[in-house]
Structures are given as C-alpha cells and as structure tokens.
CSV table of C-alpha atoms and ligand atoms in Angstrom, one decimal:
chain,number,residue,atom,x,y,z
A,1,MET,CA,-56.7,-28.6,-12.7
A,2,GLY,CA,-53.3,-27.4,-11.5
A,3,ASP,CA,-50.0,-27.5,-13.2
A,4,PRO,CA,-49.1,-31.0,-14.4
A,5,LEU,CA,-45.4,-30.3,-14.3
A,6,ALA,CA,-45.4,-29.2,-10.7
A,7,GLN,CA,-47.6,-32.2,-9.8
A,8,LEU,CA,-45.2,-34.6,-11.6
A,9,LEU,CA,-42.3,-33.3,-9.6
A,10,GLN,CA,-44.3,-33.9,-6.4
A,11,GLY,CA,-45.5,-37.3,-7.6
A,12,THR,CA,-49.2,-36.2,-7.3
A,13,TRP,CA,-50.2,-36.0,-11.0
A,14,ILE,CA,-53.1,-38.2,-11.7
A,15,ASP,CA,-52.3,-40.5,-14.7
A,16,PRO,CA,-55.5,-40.5,-16.8
A,17,ASP,CA,-54.8,-44.1,-17.9
A,18,SER,CA,-54.5,-45.6,-14.5
A,19,GLY,CA,-56.2,-43.1,-12.2
A,20,GLN,CA,-53.1,-43.4,-10.0
A,21,SER,CA,-50.9,-40.6,-8.8
A,22,THR,CA,-47.7,-40.5,-10.8
A,23,GLY,CA,-44.3,-38.8,-10.7
A,24,VAL,CA,-41.1,-38.6,-12.6
A,25,ALA,CA,-37.6,-39.4,-11.3
A,26,ILE,CA,-36.3,-35.9,-11.9
A,27,SER,CA,-35.6,-33.9,-8.7
A,28,ALA,CA,-35.9,-30.4,-10.1
A,29,ILE,CA,-37.2,-28.6,-13.2
A,30,ALA,CA,-36.9,-24.9,-13.1
A,31,ILE,CA,-38.3,-22.8,-16.0
A,32,GLN,CA,-37.8,-19.2,-14.9
A,33,LYS,CA,-37.7,-15.7,-16.5
A,34,SER,CA,-34.1,-15.6,-15.3
A,35,LEU,CA,-31.9,-18.0,-13.3
A,36,ARG,CA,-29.1,-15.5,-13.0
A,37,GLY,CA,-27.7,-15.7,-9.4
A,38,HIS,CA,-29.6,-18.9,-8.7
A,39,GLU,CA,-27.4,-21.4,-10.6
A,40,ALA,CA,-25.6,-22.6,-7.5
A,41,ASP,CA,-28.8,-23.1,-5.5
A,42,CYS,CA,-30.3,-25.1,-8.4
A,43,VAL,CA,-27.3,-27.5,-8.4
A,44,ALA,CA,-26.8,-27.5,-4.6
A,45,ALA,CA,-30.2,-29.0,-4.1
A,46,LEU,CA,-29.3,-32.0,-6.2
A,47,GLY,CA,-26.5,-33.1,-3.7
A,48,PHE,CA,-24.1,-34.0,-6.4
A,49,GLY,CA,-20.7,-34.1,-4.5
A,50,PRO,CA,-17.6,-31.9,-4.4
A,51,ARG,CA,-16.3,-32.4,-8.0
A,52,LEU,CA,-18.4,-31.2,-11.0
A,53,ALA,CA,-17.7,-31.3,-14.7
A,54,VAL,CA,-19.4,-28.6,-16.7
A,55,VAL,CA,-19.7,-29.6,-20.4
A,56,SER,CA,-20.3,-27.0,-23.0
A,57,ASP,CA,-19.0,-26.2,-26.6
A,58,ALA,CA,-17.4,-23.0,-27.8
A,59,ILE,CA,-20.7,-21.3,-28.3
A,60,THR,CA,-22.7,-22.5,-25.3
A,61,HIS,CA,-19.7,-21.7,-23.1
A,62,GLU,CA,-19.9,-18.1,-24.1
A,63,VAL,CA,-23.7,-18.0,-23.9
A,64,LEU,CA,-24.1,-19.5,-20.5
A,65,GLY,CA,-21.4,-22.0,-19.6
A,66,ALA,CA,-18.9,-19.5,-18.2
A,67,ARG,CA,-21.6,-18.0,-16.0
A,68,VAL,CA,-22.6,-21.4,-14.7
A,69,GLU,CA,-19.0,-22.4,-14.0
A,70,ASP,CA,-18.4,-19.2,-12.1
A,71,ALA,CA,-21.5,-19.6,-10.1
A,72,LEU,CA,-20.8,-23.3,-9.2
A,73,ARG,CA,-17.3,-22.6,-8.0
A,74,SER,CA,-18.9,-21.5,-4.7
A,75,LEU,CA,-20.2,-25.1,-4.5
A,76,ALA,CA,-17.6,-27.5,-5.9
A,77,ARG,CA,-14.3,-28.0,-7.7
A,78,ILE,CA,-15.2,-27.3,-11.4
A,79,GLU,CA,-13.7,-29.1,-14.3
A,80,SER,CA,-14.5,-27.0,-17.4
A,81,VAL,CA,-14.9,-29.2,-20.4
A,82,ARG,CA,-15.2,-27.2,-23.6
A,83,LEU,CA,-15.9,-29.1,-26.8
A,84,PRO,CA,-15.1,-27.6,-30.2
A,85,ARG,CA,-17.7,-25.7,-32.1
A,86,GLY,CA,-19.9,-28.0,-34.3
A,87,VAL,CA,-19.0,-31.1,-32.3
A,88,HIS,CA,-21.0,-34.2,-33.2
A,89,ALA,CA,-22.8,-36.6,-30.9
A,90,ASP,CA,-20.7,-39.6,-32.0
A,91,MET,CA,-18.7,-42.2,-30.0
A,92,GLU,CA,-15.5,-40.3,-30.5
A,93,SER,CA,-16.9,-37.3,-28.7
A,94,VAL,CA,-18.5,-39.5,-26.0
A,95,ALA,CA,-15.0,-40.9,-25.3
A,96,ALA,CA,-13.6,-37.4,-25.1
A,97,VAL,CA,-16.3,-36.3,-22.7
A,98,ARG,CA,-15.8,-39.4,-20.5
A,99,ASN,CA,-12.1,-38.9,-20.5
A,100,ALA,CA,-12.3,-35.2,-19.6
A,101,THR,CA,-14.9,-35.9,-16.8
A,102,ALA,CA,-13.2,-39.0,-15.3
A,103,SER,CA,-12.6,-37.4,-11.9
A,104,ALA,CA,-16.0,-35.7,-11.6
A,105,ASP,CA,-18.8,-36.9,-9.3
A,106,ALA,CA,-21.5,-35.6,-11.6
A,107,LEU,CA,-21.8,-34.0,-15.1
A,108,ILE,CA,-23.5,-30.6,-15.8
A,109,ALA,CA,-24.4,-30.0,-19.5
A,110,VAL,CA,-24.7,-26.5,-20.7
A,111,GLY,CA,-26.2,-26.6,-24.2
A,112,SER,CA,-29.0,-28.2,-26.2
A,113,GLY,CA,-29.3,-31.2,-28.6
A,114,THR,CA,-25.7,-32.3,-29.1
A,115,ILE,CA,-24.2,-31.3,-25.8
A,116,ASN,CA,-27.2,-32.7,-23.9
A,117,ASP,CA,-27.0,-36.0,-25.7
A,118,LEU,CA,-23.3,-36.4,-25.3
A,119,THR,CA,-23.3,-35.5,-21.6
A,120,LYS,CA,-26.2,-37.7,-20.6
A,121,PHE,CA,-24.9,-40.6,-22.6
A,122,ALA,CA,-21.4,-40.2,-21.1
A,123,ALA,CA,-23.0,-40.0,-17.6
A,124,ALA,CA,-24.8,-43.2,-18.3
A,125,LYS,CA,-21.6,-45.0,-19.4
A,126,ASP,CA,-19.9,-44.0,-16.2
A,127,GLY,CA,-22.9,-44.4,-13.9
A,128,LYS,CA,-22.8,-40.7,-12.8
A,129,PRO,CA,-25.7,-38.3,-12.2
A,130,PHE,CA,-26.3,-35.5,-14.6
A,131,ALA,CA,-28.1,-32.1,-14.9
A,132,VAL,CA,-28.6,-29.7,-17.7
A,133,PHE,CA,-28.8,-25.9,-18.2
A,134,ALA,CA,-30.6,-25.3,-21.5
A,135,THR,CA,-29.3,-22.8,-24.0
A,136,ALA,CA,-32.0,-23.3,-26.7
A,137,PRO,CA,-35.6,-24.6,-26.9
A,138,SER,CA,-34.7,-26.7,-29.9
A,139,MET,CA,-35.7,-30.3,-29.0
A,140,ASN,CA,-37.5,-32.4,-26.4
A,141,GLY,CA,-34.5,-34.4,-25.1
A,142,TYR,CA,-33.9,-32.5,-21.8
A,143,THR,CA,-36.2,-34.8,-19.9
A,144,SER,CA,-35.9,-38.1,-21.9
A,145,ALA,CA,-33.8,-41.0,-20.8
A,146,ASN,CA,-32.2,-41.7,-24.1
A,147,ALA,CA,-29.7,-40.0,-26.4
A,148,ALA,CA,-29.3,-39.8,-30.2
A,149,ILE,CA,-25.7,-40.9,-30.8
A,150,THR,CA,-24.0,-41.7,-34.1
A,151,VAL,CA,-22.4,-45.2,-34.1
A,152,GLY,CA,-20.5,-46.3,-37.1
A,153,GLY,CA,-22.1,-43.6,-39.3
A,154,HIS,CA,-25.7,-44.5,-38.1
A,155,LYS,CA,-27.7,-42.4,-35.7
A,156,LYS,CA,-29.0,-44.6,-32.9
A,157,THR,CA,-31.3,-43.9,-29.9
A,158,LEU,CA,-29.4,-45.3,-26.9
A,159,PRO,CA,-30.3,-45.5,-23.2
A,160,ALA,CA,-28.9,-42.5,-21.2
A,161,THR,CA,-29.1,-41.0,-17.8
A,162,LEU,CA,-32.3,-39.2,-17.0
A,163,ALA,CA,-31.4,-35.6,-15.8
A,164,SER,CA,-31.6,-35.0,-12.0
A,165,GLY,CA,-32.1,-31.3,-12.7
A,166,VAL,CA,-33.3,-29.4,-15.8
A,167,PHE,CA,-32.7,-25.6,-15.5
A,168,ILE,CA,-34.2,-23.3,-18.1
A,169,ASP,CA,-33.5,-19.5,-18.1
A,170,LEU,CA,-36.0,-17.9,-20.5
A,171,GLU,CA,-33.7,-14.9,-21.0
A,172,VAL,CA,-31.1,-17.3,-22.3
A,173,LEU,CA,-33.6,-19.1,-24.6
A,174,ALA,CA,-34.8,-15.7,-26.0
A,175,ARG,CA,-31.2,-15.1,-27.3
A,176,ALA,CA,-31.0,-18.6,-29.0
A,177,PRO,CA,-30.7,-18.5,-32.8
A,178,ALA,CA,-34.1,-18.2,-34.5
A,179,ARG,CA,-33.6,-21.5,-36.3
A,180,MET,CA,-33.2,-23.4,-33.0
A,181,ILE,CA,-36.4,-21.8,-31.6
A,182,ARG,CA,-38.3,-22.8,-34.8
A,183,ALA,CA,-36.9,-26.3,-34.6
A,184,GLY,CA,-38.3,-26.7,-31.1
A,185,LEU,CA,-41.7,-25.6,-32.4
A,186,GLY,CA,-41.2,-28.1,-35.2
A,187,ASP,CA,-40.5,-30.9,-32.8
A,188,SER,CA,-43.6,-29.9,-30.9
A,189,LEU,CA,-45.8,-29.8,-34.0
A,190,CYS,CA,-46.0,-33.6,-34.2
A,191,ARG,CA,-48.0,-34.1,-31.1
A,192,ALA,CA,-51.2,-34.6,-33.1
A,193,THR,CA,-49.7,-36.7,-35.9
A,194,ALA,CA,-47.8,-39.0,-33.5
A,195,GLN,CA,-50.9,-39.4,-31.4
A,196,VAL,CA,-53.1,-40.3,-34.4
A,197,ASP,CA,-50.5,-42.8,-35.7
A,198,TRP,CA,-50.1,-44.4,-32.3
A,199,LEU,CA,-53.9,-44.7,-32.0
A,200,LEU,CA,-54.1,-46.2,-35.5
A,201,SER,CA,-51.7,-49.0,-34.4
A,202,HIS,CA,-53.7,-49.5,-31.3
A,203,HIS,CA,-57.0,-49.9,-33.2
A,204,LEU,CA,-55.7,-52.0,-36.1
A,205,LEU,CA,-53.0,-54.1,-34.4
A,206,GLY,CA,-54.1,-54.0,-30.7
A,207,THR,CA,-50.8,-52.5,-29.6
A,208,GLY,CA,-50.6,-50.4,-26.4
A,209,TYR,CA,-51.7,-46.7,-26.3
A,210,ARG,CA,-51.7,-44.1,-23.5
A,211,GLU,CA,-53.5,-40.8,-23.0
A,212,ALA,CA,-51.1,-39.7,-20.3
A,213,PRO,CA,-48.4,-38.1,-22.5
A,214,PHE,CA,-51.0,-36.1,-24.4
A,215,ALA,CA,-52.9,-35.0,-21.3
A,216,LEU,CA,-49.6,-33.5,-20.1
A,217,LEU,CA,-49.3,-31.3,-23.2
A,218,ALA,CA,-52.9,-30.1,-23.5
A,219,GLN,CA,-52.6,-26.9,-21.5
A,220,ASP,CA,-49.6,-25.4,-23.3
A,221,GLU,CA,-50.4,-26.4,-26.9
A,222,SER,CA,-53.1,-23.8,-27.5
A,223,ALA,CA,-50.9,-21.0,-26.1
A,224,LEU,CA,-48.0,-22.2,-28.2
A,225,PHE,CA,-50.0,-22.5,-31.5
A,226,GLU,CA,-52.0,-19.4,-31.0
A,227,ALA,CA,-49.1,-16.9,-31.2
A,228,PRO,CA,-46.1,-18.7,-32.6
A,229,GLU,CA,-44.6,-15.4,-33.9
A,230,ARG,CA,-44.2,-14.3,-30.3
A,231,LEU,CA,-41.5,-17.0,-29.8
A,232,LEU,CA,-39.3,-15.1,-32.2
A,233,SER,CA,-39.8,-11.7,-30.5
A,234,GLY,CA,-38.5,-13.1,-27.3
A,235,ASP,CA,-41.8,-13.0,-25.4
A,236,PRO,CA,-41.0,-14.9,-22.2
A,237,GLU,CA,-44.5,-16.4,-21.8
A,238,ALA,CA,-44.4,-17.8,-25.4
A,239,LEU,CA,-41.0,-19.2,-24.7
A,240,ARG,CA,-42.3,-20.6,-21.4
A,241,ALA,CA,-45.0,-22.5,-23.3
A,242,LEU,CA,-42.5,-23.9,-25.7
A,243,ALA,CA,-40.0,-24.9,-22.9
A,244,ARG,CA,-42.8,-26.5,-21.0
A,245,THR,CA,-44.0,-28.4,-24.1
A,246,LEU,CA,-40.6,-29.7,-24.8
A,247,VAL,CA,-40.0,-30.7,-21.2
A,248,LEU,CA,-43.4,-32.4,-20.9
A,249,SER,CA,-43.0,-34.1,-24.2
A,250,GLY,CA,-39.7,-35.7,-23.0
A,251,ILE,CA,-41.4,-36.7,-19.7
A,252,GLY,CA,-44.3,-38.3,-21.7
A,253,MET,CA,-41.7,-40.5,-23.4
A,254,THR,CA,-40.1,-41.3,-20.1
A,255,ILE,CA,-43.4,-42.3,-18.6
A,256,CYS,CA,-44.3,-44.5,-21.5
A,257,GLY,CA,-40.9,-46.1,-21.6
A,258,GLY,CA,-40.4,-45.3,-25.3
A,259,SER,CA,-40.7,-42.6,-27.9
A,260,TYR,CA,-44.2,-43.6,-29.1
A,261,PRO,CA,-46.0,-40.4,-28.1
A,262,ALA,CA,-43.5,-38.1,-29.7
A,263,SER,CA,-42.1,-40.1,-32.7
A,264,GLN,CA,-44.2,-41.8,-35.3
A,265,GLY,CA,-44.5,-41.5,-39.1
A,266,GLU,CA,-43.1,-37.9,-39.2
A,267,HIS,CA,-40.0,-39.0,-37.3
A,268,LEU,CA,-39.5,-41.9,-39.7
A,269,ILE,CA,-39.4,-39.4,-42.6
A,270,SER,CA,-36.9,-37.2,-40.7
A,271,HIS,CA,-34.8,-40.3,-39.9
A,272,TYR,CA,-34.8,-41.3,-43.5
A,273,ILE,CA,-33.5,-37.8,-44.4
A,274,ASP,CA,-30.8,-38.1,-41.8
A,275,MET,CA,-29.7,-41.4,-43.2
A,276,ARG,CA,-29.8,-40.6,-46.9
A,277,ALA,CA,-29.6,-36.9,-47.6
A,278,PRO,CA,-27.3,-36.1,-50.5
A,279,ALA,CA,-23.7,-35.4,-49.6
A,280,GLY,CA,-23.0,-31.7,-49.5
A,281,ARG,CA,-26.4,-30.7,-48.1
A,282,ALA,CA,-26.2,-28.1,-45.4
A,283,GLU,CA,-26.9,-29.2,-41.8
A,284,TYR,CA,-30.5,-28.9,-40.7
A,285,LEU,CA,-31.9,-29.4,-37.2
A,286,HIS,CA,-34.0,-32.3,-36.2
A,287,GLY,CA,-37.0,-30.1,-35.5
A,288,GLU,CA,-36.8,-28.4,-38.8
A,289,GLN,CA,-37.1,-31.8,-40.6
A,290,VAL,CA,-39.8,-33.0,-38.2
A,291,ALA,CA,-41.9,-29.8,-39.0
A,292,VAL,CA,-42.0,-30.5,-42.7
A,293,ALA,CA,-42.6,-34.2,-42.2
A,294,THR,CA,-45.4,-33.5,-39.7
A,295,LEU,CA,-47.2,-31.4,-42.4
A,296,THR,CA,-47.0,-34.4,-44.8
A,297,MET,CA,-48.3,-36.8,-42.2
A,298,ALA,CA,-51.1,-34.5,-41.2
A,299,ARG,CA,-52.2,-34.4,-44.9
A,300,ILE,CA,-52.1,-38.1,-45.3
A,301,GLN,CA,-54.0,-38.7,-42.1
A,302,GLU,CA,-56.6,-36.1,-43.0
A,303,ALA,CA,-57.3,-37.6,-46.4
A,304,MET,CA,-57.5,-41.2,-45.1
A,305,LEU,CA,-59.7,-40.2,-42.1
A,306,GLU,CA,-62.1,-38.4,-44.5
A,307,GLY,CA,-62.4,-41.5,-46.6
A,308,PRO,CA,-63.9,-45.0,-46.0
A,309,ALA,CA,-61.9,-47.6,-44.2
A,310,PRO,CA,-58.8,-48.5,-46.2
A,311,VAL,CA,-58.7,-51.6,-48.3
A,312,LEU,CA,-55.2,-53.0,-48.0
A,313,ARG,CA,-53.3,-55.1,-50.5
A,314,ALA,CA,-50.5,-57.6,-50.1
A,315,THR,CA,-47.1,-56.0,-50.2
A,316,SER,CA,-44.9,-56.9,-53.2
A,317,VAL,CA,-41.7,-55.5,-51.5
A,318,VAL,CA,-39.1,-58.2,-50.9
A,319,GLU,CA,-35.7,-58.0,-49.0
A,320,GLN,CA,-33.8,-57.5,-52.3
A,321,ASP,CA,-35.8,-54.3,-53.0
A,322,LEU,CA,-34.7,-52.8,-49.7
A,323,ARG,CA,-31.1,-53.9,-50.2
A,324,GLN,CA,-31.2,-52.2,-53.5
A,325,HIS,CA,-32.6,-49.0,-52.2
A,326,PHE,CA,-30.7,-48.8,-48.9
A,327,GLY,CA,-27.6,-50.8,-49.7
A,328,ASP,CA,-26.9,-54.3,-48.5
A,329,GLN,CA,-26.3,-53.7,-44.8
A,330,ALA,CA,-28.9,-51.1,-44.1
A,331,GLY,CA,-31.3,-52.8,-46.4
A,332,SER,CA,-31.1,-56.1,-44.4
A,333,ALA,CA,-31.5,-54.2,-41.2
A,334,CYS,CA,-34.6,-52.4,-42.6
A,335,TRP,CA,-36.0,-55.8,-43.7
A,336,ASN,CA,-35.7,-57.2,-40.2
A,337,ASP,CA,-37.7,-54.2,-38.9
A,338,TYR,CA,-40.2,-54.1,-41.7
A,339,ALA,CA,-40.9,-57.9,-42.1
A,340,PRO,CA,-43.2,-58.2,-39.0
A,341,LYS,CA,-45.7,-55.6,-40.5
A,342,ARG,CA,-45.4,-56.8,-44.1
A,343,LEU,CA,-48.8,-58.0,-45.4
A,344,ASP,CA,-49.2,-61.2,-47.3
A,345,ALA,CA,-52.5,-61.9,-49.1
A,346,ALA,CA,-54.2,-63.4,-46.1
A,347,GLY,CA,-52.8,-60.7,-43.8
A,348,ALA,CA,-54.1,-58.0,-46.1
A,349,VAL,CA,-57.7,-59.5,-46.0
A,350,ARG,CA,-57.6,-59.8,-42.2
A,351,LEU,CA,-56.3,-56.2,-41.7
A,352,SER,CA,-58.8,-54.8,-44.2
A,353,GLN,CA,-61.6,-56.5,-42.3
A,354,ARG,CA,-60.3,-55.2,-39.0
A,355,ALA,CA,-60.0,-51.7,-40.5
A,356,ALA,CA,-63.6,-51.9,-41.7
A,357,SER,CA,-64.9,-52.8,-38.3
A,358,VAL,CA,-62.9,-50.3,-36.2
A,359,TRP,CA,-62.8,-47.4,-38.6
A,360,PRO,CA,-65.9,-45.4,-37.3
A,361,ALA,CA,-64.7,-45.6,-33.7
A,362,PHE,CA,-61.1,-44.9,-34.6
A,363,ARG,CA,-62.1,-42.0,-36.8
A,364,SER,CA,-64.1,-40.3,-34.2
A,365,ARG,CA,-61.3,-40.6,-31.6
A,366,ALA,CA,-58.7,-39.5,-34.2
A,367,ASN,CA,-60.7,-36.5,-35.4
A,368,ALA,CA,-61.0,-35.3,-31.8
A,369,MET,CA,-57.2,-35.3,-31.4
A,370,HIS,CA,-56.2,-34.3,-34.9
A,371,ALA,CA,-54.8,-30.8,-35.7
A,372,SER,CA,-55.5,-29.8,-39.3
A,373,SER,CA,-52.6,-29.6,-41.7
A,374,SER,CA,-53.7,-26.1,-42.6
A,375,ARG,CA,-53.5,-25.0,-38.9
A,376,LEU,CA,-50.1,-26.7,-38.4
A,377,GLU,CA,-48.9,-25.1,-41.7
A,378,SER,CA,-50.0,-21.7,-40.5
A,379,VAL,CA,-48.2,-22.2,-37.2
A,380,MET,CA,-44.9,-22.8,-39.0
A,381,ARG,CA,-45.5,-20.0,-41.5
A,382,ARG,CA,-46.2,-17.4,-38.7
A,383,ALA,CA,-43.0,-18.5,-37.0
A,384,GLY,CA,-41.1,-18.2,-40.2
A,385,GLY,CA,-40.2,-21.9,-40.1
A,386,PRO,CA,-39.7,-24.6,-42.7
A,387,ARG,CA,-42.8,-26.0,-44.5
A,388,ASN,CA,-41.6,-27.9,-47.5
A,389,ALA,CA,-38.7,-30.0,-48.9
A,390,ALA,CA,-36.9,-27.0,-50.3
A,391,ASP,CA,-36.9,-25.3,-46.9
A,392,ILE,CA,-34.9,-28.2,-45.5
A,393,GLY,CA,-32.5,-28.4,-48.4
A,394,VAL,CA,-33.7,-31.5,-50.3
A,395,GLY,CA,-35.2,-31.9,-53.7
A,396,ALA,CA,-38.8,-32.9,-54.4
A,397,ALA,CA,-37.8,-36.3,-55.8
A,398,PHE,CA,-35.6,-37.1,-52.8
A,399,TYR,CA,-38.4,-36.0,-50.4
A,400,ALA,CA,-41.0,-38.1,-52.2
A,401,GLY,CA,-38.6,-41.1,-51.8
A,402,ALA,CA,-38.3,-40.3,-48.1
A,403,VAL,CA,-42.1,-40.4,-47.6
A,404,ARG,CA,-42.4,-43.6,-49.6
A,405,HIS,CA,-39.5,-45.5,-48.0
A,406,ALA,CA,-39.6,-44.2,-44.4
A,407,ARG,CA,-41.9,-47.0,-43.3
A,408,PHE,CA,-39.2,-49.6,-44.0
A,409,LEU,CA,-36.9,-48.1,-41.4
A,410,ARG,CA,-38.7,-49.3,-38.2
A,411,ASP,CA,-41.3,-51.8,-37.1
A,412,ARG,CA,-43.4,-48.9,-35.9
A,413,PHE,CA,-46.8,-49.1,-37.6
A,414,THR,CA,-48.1,-45.8,-38.9
A,415,PHE,CA,-50.3,-44.1,-41.5
A,416,LEU,CA,-47.3,-44.5,-43.8
A,417,ASP,CA,-47.9,-48.2,-43.8
A,418,VAL,CA,-51.7,-48.0,-44.2
A,419,ALA,CA,-51.5,-45.4,-46.9
A,420,ASP,CA,-48.9,-47.3,-48.9
A,421,ASP,CA,-50.7,-50.7,-48.6
A,422,ALA,CA,-53.9,-49.0,-49.6
A,423,GLY,CA,-52.2,-47.6,-52.7
A,424,MET,CA,-52.6,-44.0,-51.6
A,425,LEU,CA,-49.1,-43.0,-50.9
A,426,THR,CA,-48.9,-41.1,-54.2
A,427,GLY,CA,-49.0,-37.7,-55.8
A,428,ARG,CA,-49.9,-34.8,-53.5
A,429,PHE,CA,-48.9,-36.6,-50.4
A,430,LEU,CA,-45.3,-36.9,-51.5
A,431,ALA,CA,-44.7,-33.2,-51.6
B,1,ZN,ZN1,-38.2,-35.3,-32.2
C-alpha cells in the first residue's frame, strides 16, 4: 500500500475518487525523531533566496526559534521577528508581521496555530513563499491553504499561502504543553463525524463528496486511537501518528479545495463557542472545543442512524429570530447563510421523501465509516482531554444553545440541520 504522505510528495498517490495519480504542491514534509542539525538543509532545499524572516513568539522562540535562526544563518541573512507572548491572529498582528518581514524573500514560521496562521496569511498578502517549523501537534493547519484570522472581532477563514516546507521535530512536539497535544488529538477526533455529515449532505442534497481525504487518514487513525495515553508520555511513534494525521488532514482539505472533510457540525458548534462564549471565560484551544463538540455530533449521528429515516418539518425560524439571538449584524449574516437550507412546507415533504428513499444506502455507508461516541469518548478520556461543556469552560445552558444554534452559522448542511428539523435536537443531545 505504501505511505500516502511520501506518495503525495512524489505525485504518485492514487486518488480513490478519480483513479489518477495525485500530488500536493508542498515541496517537503519532514516528520523526524529529531531535526537538530538538519534545519538548514531542510530550508536550503526550498531555494528561498538570501534573506529570510523567522517569525516566532516569546515562547516558540525559546522552544525552537532561536535554534532555527542560528542554523539558518549559515544559509541566509536572518531577520528575527519575535511577537509578544499571547499574540492573537488578527489584522493588527498581520500588519506587524508584514512590516517586520518587508525586506525578506521568504517567511519561516516557528510555532503552531497562531504563529502559523499569521505567517502564512502575511506571506499570501505579500506574495512570498513560506515554510513552517512546528512546535506543537495542536491543529491541522500546517498543510492547509487558509488561515483563521480575526477581522473586526470575527474569526474568518481566509486564503493563505500553502507552505513550501513543513518541518516537524518529534522531540520538540514531545515537549509541547499537554493541552496542545490533547487539542491536536481533539481536532483529529472529528474525522468520522465530519465524514458522516459530509456524506449526509451528499445523499440528501446531492452535493459533492470525496473519499480521498479519508483514505489518506486511514492508516494512522487506528494507531492514534489505540493508545492515546502514549501521546502524553512523549512516545515518538504516537506523536508521529498524530503529526501525520494533522498533516494529512490539512492536505485533505487542500486537495478538496475546502474544509469539508475536516469541518462539519462539530466545527460549527466550536465556531459558535468562539463567537459567543461569555466574557471572562479562560482561553481554550480550537481542538479542545472540537473534541467536546465531536462527542455531541457522534451521539446525534448514532441515534439518528439507528432510527428510521427522519421525517422533517418546515422550519419556523425567521430572520428576526436570528437577529434576536445573534444581534442585528451577525444575525443577518447568519440568515444569509442559513436561508438556502431553510425548509418550507413543500421542501420538508420533498426532503423527507428523499431521506426515506436514500436512508438504507446512506446508513450502511455511514455505519461503515462511523466511530462510536463511546470509543471517541474513551480516546479523549485516556488522553486526559476535555469531554464535556464544563471541561471547556462553558455552562450546560450555553452549550445547549451552541448545539441548537450552530447550524445557523453556515450554509453547510449537517446532522444538526436534520436533527433539528426532525424535532430531535433536544434533551440528551444538548449535553
Ligand atoms: Zn479544526
């Protein structure tokens, strides 16, 4: 079968949807037990030019940034860009990064979520190439061509530069904070729920669907889920499975030209929490929220897949309801996204008939790809990760509201829509 990651880099991976050989426009991905002493070779192979800016924050500079800068001095003139601790991925920070890297030919990020997002977005704005040295296995954005940037108080997913090189030193990852490692596991947990949601939309609405991103992940998922506690004890092979999963998940999104394979109902719930969490709540990582939301989605999917085809009703929600819940501006934006999937009486009859005719075929495909909520829950428990609303710093009532209202945030059609329109988004599914 071979290694899909190596094959993608060579352009010889066979895409199961098309049967054609496929690659990814990333020159190098190195996931090694240690990269110490090899940093300059990694970057030299990318042919970036004589002036490099290395972007880190106070913490990642100490963890790895200083070492990378020292190593790259044999190669290029280095601009050391050190952002303050706790920097946010917002437009102000983007401006600061662009300003500080103005004379550089290419940008090298040393960090994880925020530093990676800022650097690849700044690189895109200035049309420069970019590479990243990872400091934590906390999210799947190292190999995706978009960035989560806060614009005017709202987190947006914006086009960014795809990394030319992704360099992962497992000894460095082993020293990452436990919460960041658990967050990466959490962001990986949703493979099954996202796949089932995406397939639901395909069967009910006839939207596109691809097997390719999930085929990429199949080899590593069992290793990752079988011994999640090993991630926290620094086992390099466990960390390798997580790093590969995150890298391949990002490539799956890149191949599909969108986040569909890695972001469905569970990410909508997390997005709602980002938008509306009560002021004063401590900061939680994306993957921590996704872990909890994935368990919710898995329970909803399980219950509905066990039952008969759902009978859907017309939606009573109107724009004013969303403006009332989200505020005028955000409520109108939600309405624009939600309106295309809103069911009137005739639409509800049509979709119910469609569900009745496709349900047996959909169910058998979905059951084959589904991971049980109890299995996913045990993976997070064994890793010591978050499993319920309290674990991510929100109350039960807020979380129930997040599950009920998340579907209004995007036009993406998921089990949250079907469950709500079938009158099943109640009680035990909201916890
Ligand atoms: Zn995610």
